[in-house]
Coordinates of C-alpha atoms in Angstrom, one line a residue:
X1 CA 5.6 -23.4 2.4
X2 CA 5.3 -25.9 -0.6
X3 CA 6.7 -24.2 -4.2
X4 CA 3.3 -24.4 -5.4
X5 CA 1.7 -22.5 -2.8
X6 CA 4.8 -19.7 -2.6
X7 CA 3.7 -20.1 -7.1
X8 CA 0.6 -18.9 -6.2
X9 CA 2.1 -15.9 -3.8
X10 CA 4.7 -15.0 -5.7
X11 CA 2.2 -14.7 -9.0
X12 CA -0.7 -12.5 -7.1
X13 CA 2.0 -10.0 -6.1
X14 CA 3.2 -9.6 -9.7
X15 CA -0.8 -9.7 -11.0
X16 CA -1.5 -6.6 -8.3
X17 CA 1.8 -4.6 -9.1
X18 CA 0.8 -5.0 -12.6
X19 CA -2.6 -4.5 -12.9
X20 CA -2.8 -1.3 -10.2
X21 CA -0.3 0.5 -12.4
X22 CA -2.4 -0.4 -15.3
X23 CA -5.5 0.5 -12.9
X24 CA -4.1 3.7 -11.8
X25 CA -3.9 5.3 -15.5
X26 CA -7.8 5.4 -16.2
X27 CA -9.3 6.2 -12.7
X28 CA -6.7 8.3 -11.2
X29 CA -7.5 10.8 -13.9
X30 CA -11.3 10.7 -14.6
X31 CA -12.0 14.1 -12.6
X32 CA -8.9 16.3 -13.9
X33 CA -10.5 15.0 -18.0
X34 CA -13.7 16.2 -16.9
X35 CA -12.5 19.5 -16.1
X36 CA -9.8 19.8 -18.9
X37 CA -13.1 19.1 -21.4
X38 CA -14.9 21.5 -20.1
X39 CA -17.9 20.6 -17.4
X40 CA -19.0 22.3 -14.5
X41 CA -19.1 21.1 -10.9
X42 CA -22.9 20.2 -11.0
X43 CA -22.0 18.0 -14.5
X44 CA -18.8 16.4 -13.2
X45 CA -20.8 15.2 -10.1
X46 CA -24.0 13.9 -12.3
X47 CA -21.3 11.9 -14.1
X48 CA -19.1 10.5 -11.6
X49 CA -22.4 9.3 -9.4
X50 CA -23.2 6.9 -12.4
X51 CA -19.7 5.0 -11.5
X52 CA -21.2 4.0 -7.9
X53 CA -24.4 3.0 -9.8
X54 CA -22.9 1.1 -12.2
X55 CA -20.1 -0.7 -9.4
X56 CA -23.3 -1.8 -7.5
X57 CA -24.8 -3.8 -10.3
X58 CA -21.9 -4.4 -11.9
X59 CA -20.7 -6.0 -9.1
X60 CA -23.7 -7.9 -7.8
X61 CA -23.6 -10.1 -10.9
X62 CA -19.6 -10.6 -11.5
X63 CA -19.8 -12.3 -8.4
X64 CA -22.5 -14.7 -9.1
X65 CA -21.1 -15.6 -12.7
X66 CA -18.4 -16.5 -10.9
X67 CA -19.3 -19.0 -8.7
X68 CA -22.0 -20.1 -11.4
X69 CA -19.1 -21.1 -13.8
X70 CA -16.3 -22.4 -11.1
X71 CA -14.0 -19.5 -12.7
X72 CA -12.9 -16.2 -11.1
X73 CA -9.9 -16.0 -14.0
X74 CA -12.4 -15.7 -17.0
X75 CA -14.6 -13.5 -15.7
X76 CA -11.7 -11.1 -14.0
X77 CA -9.8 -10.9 -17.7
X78 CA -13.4 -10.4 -19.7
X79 CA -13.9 -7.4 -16.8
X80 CA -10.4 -6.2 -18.1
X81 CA -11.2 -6.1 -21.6
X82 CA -14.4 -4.0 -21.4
X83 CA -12.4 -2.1 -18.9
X84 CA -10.0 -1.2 -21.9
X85 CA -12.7 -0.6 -24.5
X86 CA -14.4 1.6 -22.2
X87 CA -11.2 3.7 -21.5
X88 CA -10.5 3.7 -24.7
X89 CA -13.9 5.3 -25.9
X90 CA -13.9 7.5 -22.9
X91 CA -10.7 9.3 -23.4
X92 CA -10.6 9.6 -27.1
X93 CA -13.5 12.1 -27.0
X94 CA -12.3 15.5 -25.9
X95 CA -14.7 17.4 -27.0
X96 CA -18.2 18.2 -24.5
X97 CA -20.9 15.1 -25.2
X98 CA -22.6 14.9 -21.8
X99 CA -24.4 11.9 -22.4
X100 CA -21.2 9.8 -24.4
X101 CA -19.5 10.7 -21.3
X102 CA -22.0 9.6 -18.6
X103 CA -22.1 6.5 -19.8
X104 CA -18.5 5.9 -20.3
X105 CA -17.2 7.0 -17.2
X106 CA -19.6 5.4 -15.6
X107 CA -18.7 2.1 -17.1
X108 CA -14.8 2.8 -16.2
X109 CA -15.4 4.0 -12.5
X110 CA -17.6 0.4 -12.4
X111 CA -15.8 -1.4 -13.9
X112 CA -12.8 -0.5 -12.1
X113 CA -14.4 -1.3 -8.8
X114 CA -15.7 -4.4 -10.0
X115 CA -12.6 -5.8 -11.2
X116 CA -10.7 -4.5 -8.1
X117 CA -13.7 -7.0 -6.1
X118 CA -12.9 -10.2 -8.9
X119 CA -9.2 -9.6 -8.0
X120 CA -9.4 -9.5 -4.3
X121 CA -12.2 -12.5 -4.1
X122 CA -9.9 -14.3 -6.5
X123 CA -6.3 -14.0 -4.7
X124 CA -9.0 -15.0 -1.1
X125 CA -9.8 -17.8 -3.0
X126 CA -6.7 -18.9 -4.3
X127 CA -5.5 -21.0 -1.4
X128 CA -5.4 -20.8 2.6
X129 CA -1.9 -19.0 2.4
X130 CA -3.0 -16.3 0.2
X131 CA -5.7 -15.7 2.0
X132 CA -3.3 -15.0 4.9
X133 CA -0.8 -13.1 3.2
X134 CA -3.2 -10.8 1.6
X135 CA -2.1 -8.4 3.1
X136 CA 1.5 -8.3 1.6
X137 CA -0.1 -9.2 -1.8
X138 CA -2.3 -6.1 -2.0
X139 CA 0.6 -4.4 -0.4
X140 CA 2.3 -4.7 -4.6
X141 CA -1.0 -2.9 -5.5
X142 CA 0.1 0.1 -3.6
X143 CA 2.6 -0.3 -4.9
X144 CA 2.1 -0.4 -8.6
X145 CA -0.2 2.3 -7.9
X146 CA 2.3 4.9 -6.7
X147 CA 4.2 4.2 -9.9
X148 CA 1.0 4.3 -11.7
X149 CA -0.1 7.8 -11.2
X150 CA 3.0 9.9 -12.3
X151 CA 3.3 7.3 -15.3
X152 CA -0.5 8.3 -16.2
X153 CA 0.7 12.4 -15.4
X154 CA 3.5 11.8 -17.6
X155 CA 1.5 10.0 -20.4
X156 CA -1.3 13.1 -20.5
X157 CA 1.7 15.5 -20.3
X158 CA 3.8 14.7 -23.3
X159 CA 1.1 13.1 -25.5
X160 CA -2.6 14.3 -24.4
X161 CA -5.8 12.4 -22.8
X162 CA -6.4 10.6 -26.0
X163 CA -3.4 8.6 -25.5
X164 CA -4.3 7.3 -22.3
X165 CA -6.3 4.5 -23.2
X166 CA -4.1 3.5 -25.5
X167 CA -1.5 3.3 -22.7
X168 CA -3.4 1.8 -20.5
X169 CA -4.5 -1.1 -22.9
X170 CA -1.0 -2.0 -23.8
X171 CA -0.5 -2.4 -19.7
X172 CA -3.5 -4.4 -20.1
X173 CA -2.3 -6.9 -22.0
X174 CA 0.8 -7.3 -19.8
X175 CA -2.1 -8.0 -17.1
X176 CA -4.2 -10.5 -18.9
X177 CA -1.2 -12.6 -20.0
X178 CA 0.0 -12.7 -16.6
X179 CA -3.6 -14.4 -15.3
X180 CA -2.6 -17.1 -18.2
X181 CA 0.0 -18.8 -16.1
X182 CA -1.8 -18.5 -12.9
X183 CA -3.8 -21.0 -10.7
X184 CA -7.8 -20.3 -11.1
X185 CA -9.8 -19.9 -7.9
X186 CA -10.9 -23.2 -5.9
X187 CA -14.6 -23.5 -6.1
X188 CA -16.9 -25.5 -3.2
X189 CA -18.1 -27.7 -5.5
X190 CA -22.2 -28.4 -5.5
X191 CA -24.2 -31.1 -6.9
X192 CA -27.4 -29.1 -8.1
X193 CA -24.6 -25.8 -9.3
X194 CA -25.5 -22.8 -8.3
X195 CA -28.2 -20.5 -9.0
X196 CA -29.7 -17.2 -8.2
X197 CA -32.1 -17.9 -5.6
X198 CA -28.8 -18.8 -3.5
X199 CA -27.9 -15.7 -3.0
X200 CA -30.6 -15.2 -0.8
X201 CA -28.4 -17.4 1.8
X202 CA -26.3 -14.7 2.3
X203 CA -29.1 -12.2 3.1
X204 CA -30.5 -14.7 5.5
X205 CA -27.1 -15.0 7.5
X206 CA -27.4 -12.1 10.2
X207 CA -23.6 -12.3 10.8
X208 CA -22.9 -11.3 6.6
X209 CA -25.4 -9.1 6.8
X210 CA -23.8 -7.3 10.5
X211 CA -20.6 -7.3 8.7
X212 CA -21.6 -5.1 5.4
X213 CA -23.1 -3.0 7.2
X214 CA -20.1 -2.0 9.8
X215 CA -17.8 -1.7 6.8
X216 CA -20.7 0.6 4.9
X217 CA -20.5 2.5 8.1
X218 CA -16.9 2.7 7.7
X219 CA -16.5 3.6 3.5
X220 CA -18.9 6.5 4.5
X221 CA -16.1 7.7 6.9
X222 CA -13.3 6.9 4.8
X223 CA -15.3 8.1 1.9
X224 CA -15.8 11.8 3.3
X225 CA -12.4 11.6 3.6
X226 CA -12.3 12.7 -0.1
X227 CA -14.7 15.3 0.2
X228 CA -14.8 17.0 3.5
X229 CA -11.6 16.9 4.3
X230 CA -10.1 18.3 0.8
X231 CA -12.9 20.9 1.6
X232 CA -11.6 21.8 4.4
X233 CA -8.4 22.1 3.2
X234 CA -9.1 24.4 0.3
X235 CA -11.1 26.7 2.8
X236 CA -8.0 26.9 4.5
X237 CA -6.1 28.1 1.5
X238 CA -4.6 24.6 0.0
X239 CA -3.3 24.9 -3.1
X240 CA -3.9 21.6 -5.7
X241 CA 0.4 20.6 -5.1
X242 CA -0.5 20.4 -1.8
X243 CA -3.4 18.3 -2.0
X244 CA -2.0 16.2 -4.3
X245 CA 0.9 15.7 -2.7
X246 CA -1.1 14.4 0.7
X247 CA -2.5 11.4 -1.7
X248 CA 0.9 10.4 -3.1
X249 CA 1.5 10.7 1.0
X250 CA -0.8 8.9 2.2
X251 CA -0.4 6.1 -0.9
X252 CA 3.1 5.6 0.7
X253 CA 2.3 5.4 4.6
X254 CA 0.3 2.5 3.9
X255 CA 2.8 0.1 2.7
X256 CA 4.2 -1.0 5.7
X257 CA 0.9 -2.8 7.8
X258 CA -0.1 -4.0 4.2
X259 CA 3.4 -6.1 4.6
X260 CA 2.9 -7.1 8.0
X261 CA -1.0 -7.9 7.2
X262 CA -0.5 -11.7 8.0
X263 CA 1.8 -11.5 10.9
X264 CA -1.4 -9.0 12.4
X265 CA -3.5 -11.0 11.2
X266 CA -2.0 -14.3 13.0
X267 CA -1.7 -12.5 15.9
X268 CA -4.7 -10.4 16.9
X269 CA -7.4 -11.7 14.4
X270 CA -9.3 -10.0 12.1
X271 CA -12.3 -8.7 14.3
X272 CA -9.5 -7.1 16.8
X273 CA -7.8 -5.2 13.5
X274 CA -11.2 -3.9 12.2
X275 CA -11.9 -2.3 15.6
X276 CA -9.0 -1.0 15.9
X277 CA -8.9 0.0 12.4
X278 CA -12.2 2.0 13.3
X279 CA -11.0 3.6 16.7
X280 CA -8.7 5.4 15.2
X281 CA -10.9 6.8 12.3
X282 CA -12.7 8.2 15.2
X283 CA -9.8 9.7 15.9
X284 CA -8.5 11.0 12.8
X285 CA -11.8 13.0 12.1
X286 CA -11.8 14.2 15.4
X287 CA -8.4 16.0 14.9
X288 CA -9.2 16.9 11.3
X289 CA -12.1 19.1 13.6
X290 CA -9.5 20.2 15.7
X291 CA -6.8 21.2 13.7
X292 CA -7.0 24.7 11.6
X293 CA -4.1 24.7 9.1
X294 CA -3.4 22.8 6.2
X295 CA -0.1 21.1 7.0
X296 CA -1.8 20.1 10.2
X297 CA -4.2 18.2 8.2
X298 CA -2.0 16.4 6.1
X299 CA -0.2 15.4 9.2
X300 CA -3.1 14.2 11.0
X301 CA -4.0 12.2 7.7
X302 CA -1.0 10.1 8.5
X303 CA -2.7 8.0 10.1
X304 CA -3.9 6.5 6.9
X305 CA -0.8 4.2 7.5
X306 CA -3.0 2.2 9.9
X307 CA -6.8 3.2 8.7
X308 CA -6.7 2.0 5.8
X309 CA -4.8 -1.1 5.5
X310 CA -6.2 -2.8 8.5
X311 CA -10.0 -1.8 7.1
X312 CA -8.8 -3.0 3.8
X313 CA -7.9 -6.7 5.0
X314 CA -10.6 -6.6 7.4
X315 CA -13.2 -6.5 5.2
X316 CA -12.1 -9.1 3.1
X317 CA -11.2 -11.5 5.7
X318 CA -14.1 -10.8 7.6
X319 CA -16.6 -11.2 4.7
X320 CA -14.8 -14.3 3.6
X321 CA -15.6 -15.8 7.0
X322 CA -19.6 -14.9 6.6
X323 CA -19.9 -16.5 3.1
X324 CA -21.1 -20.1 2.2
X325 CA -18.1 -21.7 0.5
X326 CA -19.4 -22.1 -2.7
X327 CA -20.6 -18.2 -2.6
X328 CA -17.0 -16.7 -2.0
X329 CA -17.0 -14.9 -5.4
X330 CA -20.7 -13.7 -4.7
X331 CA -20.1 -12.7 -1.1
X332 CA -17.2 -10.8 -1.6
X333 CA -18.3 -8.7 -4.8
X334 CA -21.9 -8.3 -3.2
X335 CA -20.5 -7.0 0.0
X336 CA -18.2 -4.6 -2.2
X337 CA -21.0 -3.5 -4.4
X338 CA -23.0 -2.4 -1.0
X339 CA -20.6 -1.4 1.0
X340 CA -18.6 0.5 -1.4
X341 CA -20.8 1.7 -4.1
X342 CA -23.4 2.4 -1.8
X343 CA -20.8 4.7 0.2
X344 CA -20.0 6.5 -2.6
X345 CA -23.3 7.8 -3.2
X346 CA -24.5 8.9 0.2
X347 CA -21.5 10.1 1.5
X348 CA -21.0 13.7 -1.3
X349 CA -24.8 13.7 -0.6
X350 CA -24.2 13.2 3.3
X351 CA -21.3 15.5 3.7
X352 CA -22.7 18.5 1.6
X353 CA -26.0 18.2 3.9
X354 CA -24.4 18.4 7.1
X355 CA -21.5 21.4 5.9
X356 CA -24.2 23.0 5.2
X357 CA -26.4 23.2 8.4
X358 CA -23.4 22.5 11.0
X359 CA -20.1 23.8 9.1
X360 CA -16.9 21.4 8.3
X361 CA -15.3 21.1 11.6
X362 CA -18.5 19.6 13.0
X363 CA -19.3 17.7 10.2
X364 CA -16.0 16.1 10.2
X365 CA -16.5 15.5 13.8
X366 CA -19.7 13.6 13.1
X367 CA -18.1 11.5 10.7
X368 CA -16.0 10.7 13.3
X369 CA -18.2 10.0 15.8
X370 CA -20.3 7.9 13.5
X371 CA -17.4 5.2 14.1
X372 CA -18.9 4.6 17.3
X373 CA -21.7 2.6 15.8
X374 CA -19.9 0.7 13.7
X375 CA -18.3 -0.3 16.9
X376 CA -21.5 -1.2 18.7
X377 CA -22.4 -3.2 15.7
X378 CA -19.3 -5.4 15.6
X379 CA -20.0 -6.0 19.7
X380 CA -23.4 -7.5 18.5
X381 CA -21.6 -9.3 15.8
X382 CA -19.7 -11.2 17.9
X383 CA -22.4 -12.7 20.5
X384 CA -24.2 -13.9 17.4

């Protein structure tokens, strides 16, 4: 590997471990400061649906900016900045102001989707190597993220909410100055630029289109996950240490396939890992039905080690492969903005629905089940 390119490697795992702790501060606490100012459930869940909202549009013009201007660097640290100022704002209210709120949070849940999206499109665009060692890069995200959350505990512990986003934007600026001695994204270059009306090219292309929807599929699963799941264990008497402690679990089973994410890569391919990845979804949910205590469930949720890291890289890899060159940045936030903002509104929706006409060990099993689809539509993905 030349020094440049091992540069470039070597930079995007100190910009993930770095910005995911940062990351982790705002987002991993957005629900607990809803309930420690005082909302209800219907309120919290009003004001955390405007953060899928605001990643789907948010997202489906970072992208485009992006490739517009030949720059995935500017647009990532401008994302950052609002990011902070939102944070900021959001946490330095205590006091119940519905409305302030709504918008705020909705901006930071966005916003931290959306930059999450410039990240990941910028690291794929990087170079060929980084886009094979993904993997191990986003593998320093986890990373930073487990050290992340007890730092943002900590912080809310000893000094209050309000000083959260002031944390966070000193982290920030650790973050930004990092991006300032880093190679930008390689653009396709085009002689007429690009414009809107492209975008419609990746609408037109059935394969882009097959792929989004088998990882929207997919985010539903994972997505209920968060709801039905944690429902499930709190019917089964759960206390919140034990639920937190499955996510600080799970955070940690995932590190080793994010390492080995190239070497899987190289040797099965992408459209091998996803269906994998998804088979054993099926699987999870099918024992989450099954099983009927809740250290069972934390056990079955395990298998996060290989869910989620091999649907992670999947989808980037697999998007990247659908996208015109000179619509990576586009492809990859639009996909996100679909797939994963979309997600997060039907799936509460979904999963309430169905708990409350079928119960939560069949709903769990349906979720599971649902896998099968995505399946079907990767095996008509592939003859296209």
């Amino acid at each position: 590997m030349k020094p440049k390119l091992k540069k470039n490697i070597l930079m995007l795992c100190l910009l993930y471990f770095v910005s995911f702790i940062s990351f982790a501060l705002p987002y991993g606490y957005m629900q607990t400061f809803l309930v420690y100012v005082g909302y209800d459930v219907v309120e919290r869940g009003i004001i955390l649906s405007g953060c899928a909202v605001v990643a789907i549009l948010v997202q489906f013009f970072a992208g485009y900016l992006c490739d517009k201007y030949k720059t995935d660097k500017v647009f990532y640290n401008l994302i950052v900045i609002l990011f902070v100022i939102s944070t900021y704002v959001m946490y330095r209210v205590t006091e119940m102001n519905f409305f302030l709120h709504l918008i705020f949070i909705s901006l930071v849940g966005g916003l931290f989707r959306t930059v999450m999206a410039v990240q990941d499109a910028w690291c794929l665009e990087t170079d060929d190597d980084c886009k094979n060692n993904y993997g191990p890069i986003r593998a320093f995200g986890a990373v930073g993220w487990m050290i992340g959350s007890p730092l943002g505990a900590w912080v809310i512990e000893q000094y209050g909410y309000p000083s959260l986003g002031l944390v966070f934007a000193v982290l920030s600026i650790f973050n930004v100055a990092i991006t300032f001695f880093m190679q930008d994204a390689i653009k396709q270059e085009k002689k007429e630029g690009i414009h809107f009306s492209d975008l419609k090219k990746l609408v037109a292309d059935k394969r882009y289109v097959i792929i989004v929807l088998i990882f929207l599929i997919i985010n539903i699963i994972a997505t209920a996950d968060t709801y039905t799941m944690v429902d499930k264990m709190l019917v089964l008497g759960a206390d919140e240490g034990m639920i937190g402690a499955r996510w600080s679990i799970q955070a940690f089973t995932e590190l080793p396939l994010f390492f080995a994410g190239g070497y899987l890569l190289k040797k099965f391919g992408d459209y091998r890992l996803m269906i994998f990845g998804t088979v054993m979804y099926i699987i999870r949910f099918l024992l989450y039905a099954v099983v009927q205590s809740p250290e069972m469930l934390i056990a079955v949720s395990l298998l996060q080690c290989v869910t989620y890291p091999l649907i992670m890289i999947t989808s980037k890899t697999l998007v990247d492969d659908t996208t015109p060159p000179e619509l990576r940045a586009s492809g990859q936030t639009i996909a996100s903005a679909f797939y994963v903002g979309v997600s997060l509104l039907i799936a509460p929706v979904l999963s309430g629905i169905l708990a409350d006409a079928f119960g939560l060990d069949l709903t769990l099993a349906i979720f599971g089940l649902s896998g099968v689809l995505a399946i079907a539509l990767g095996s008509v993905y592939k003859k296209i």
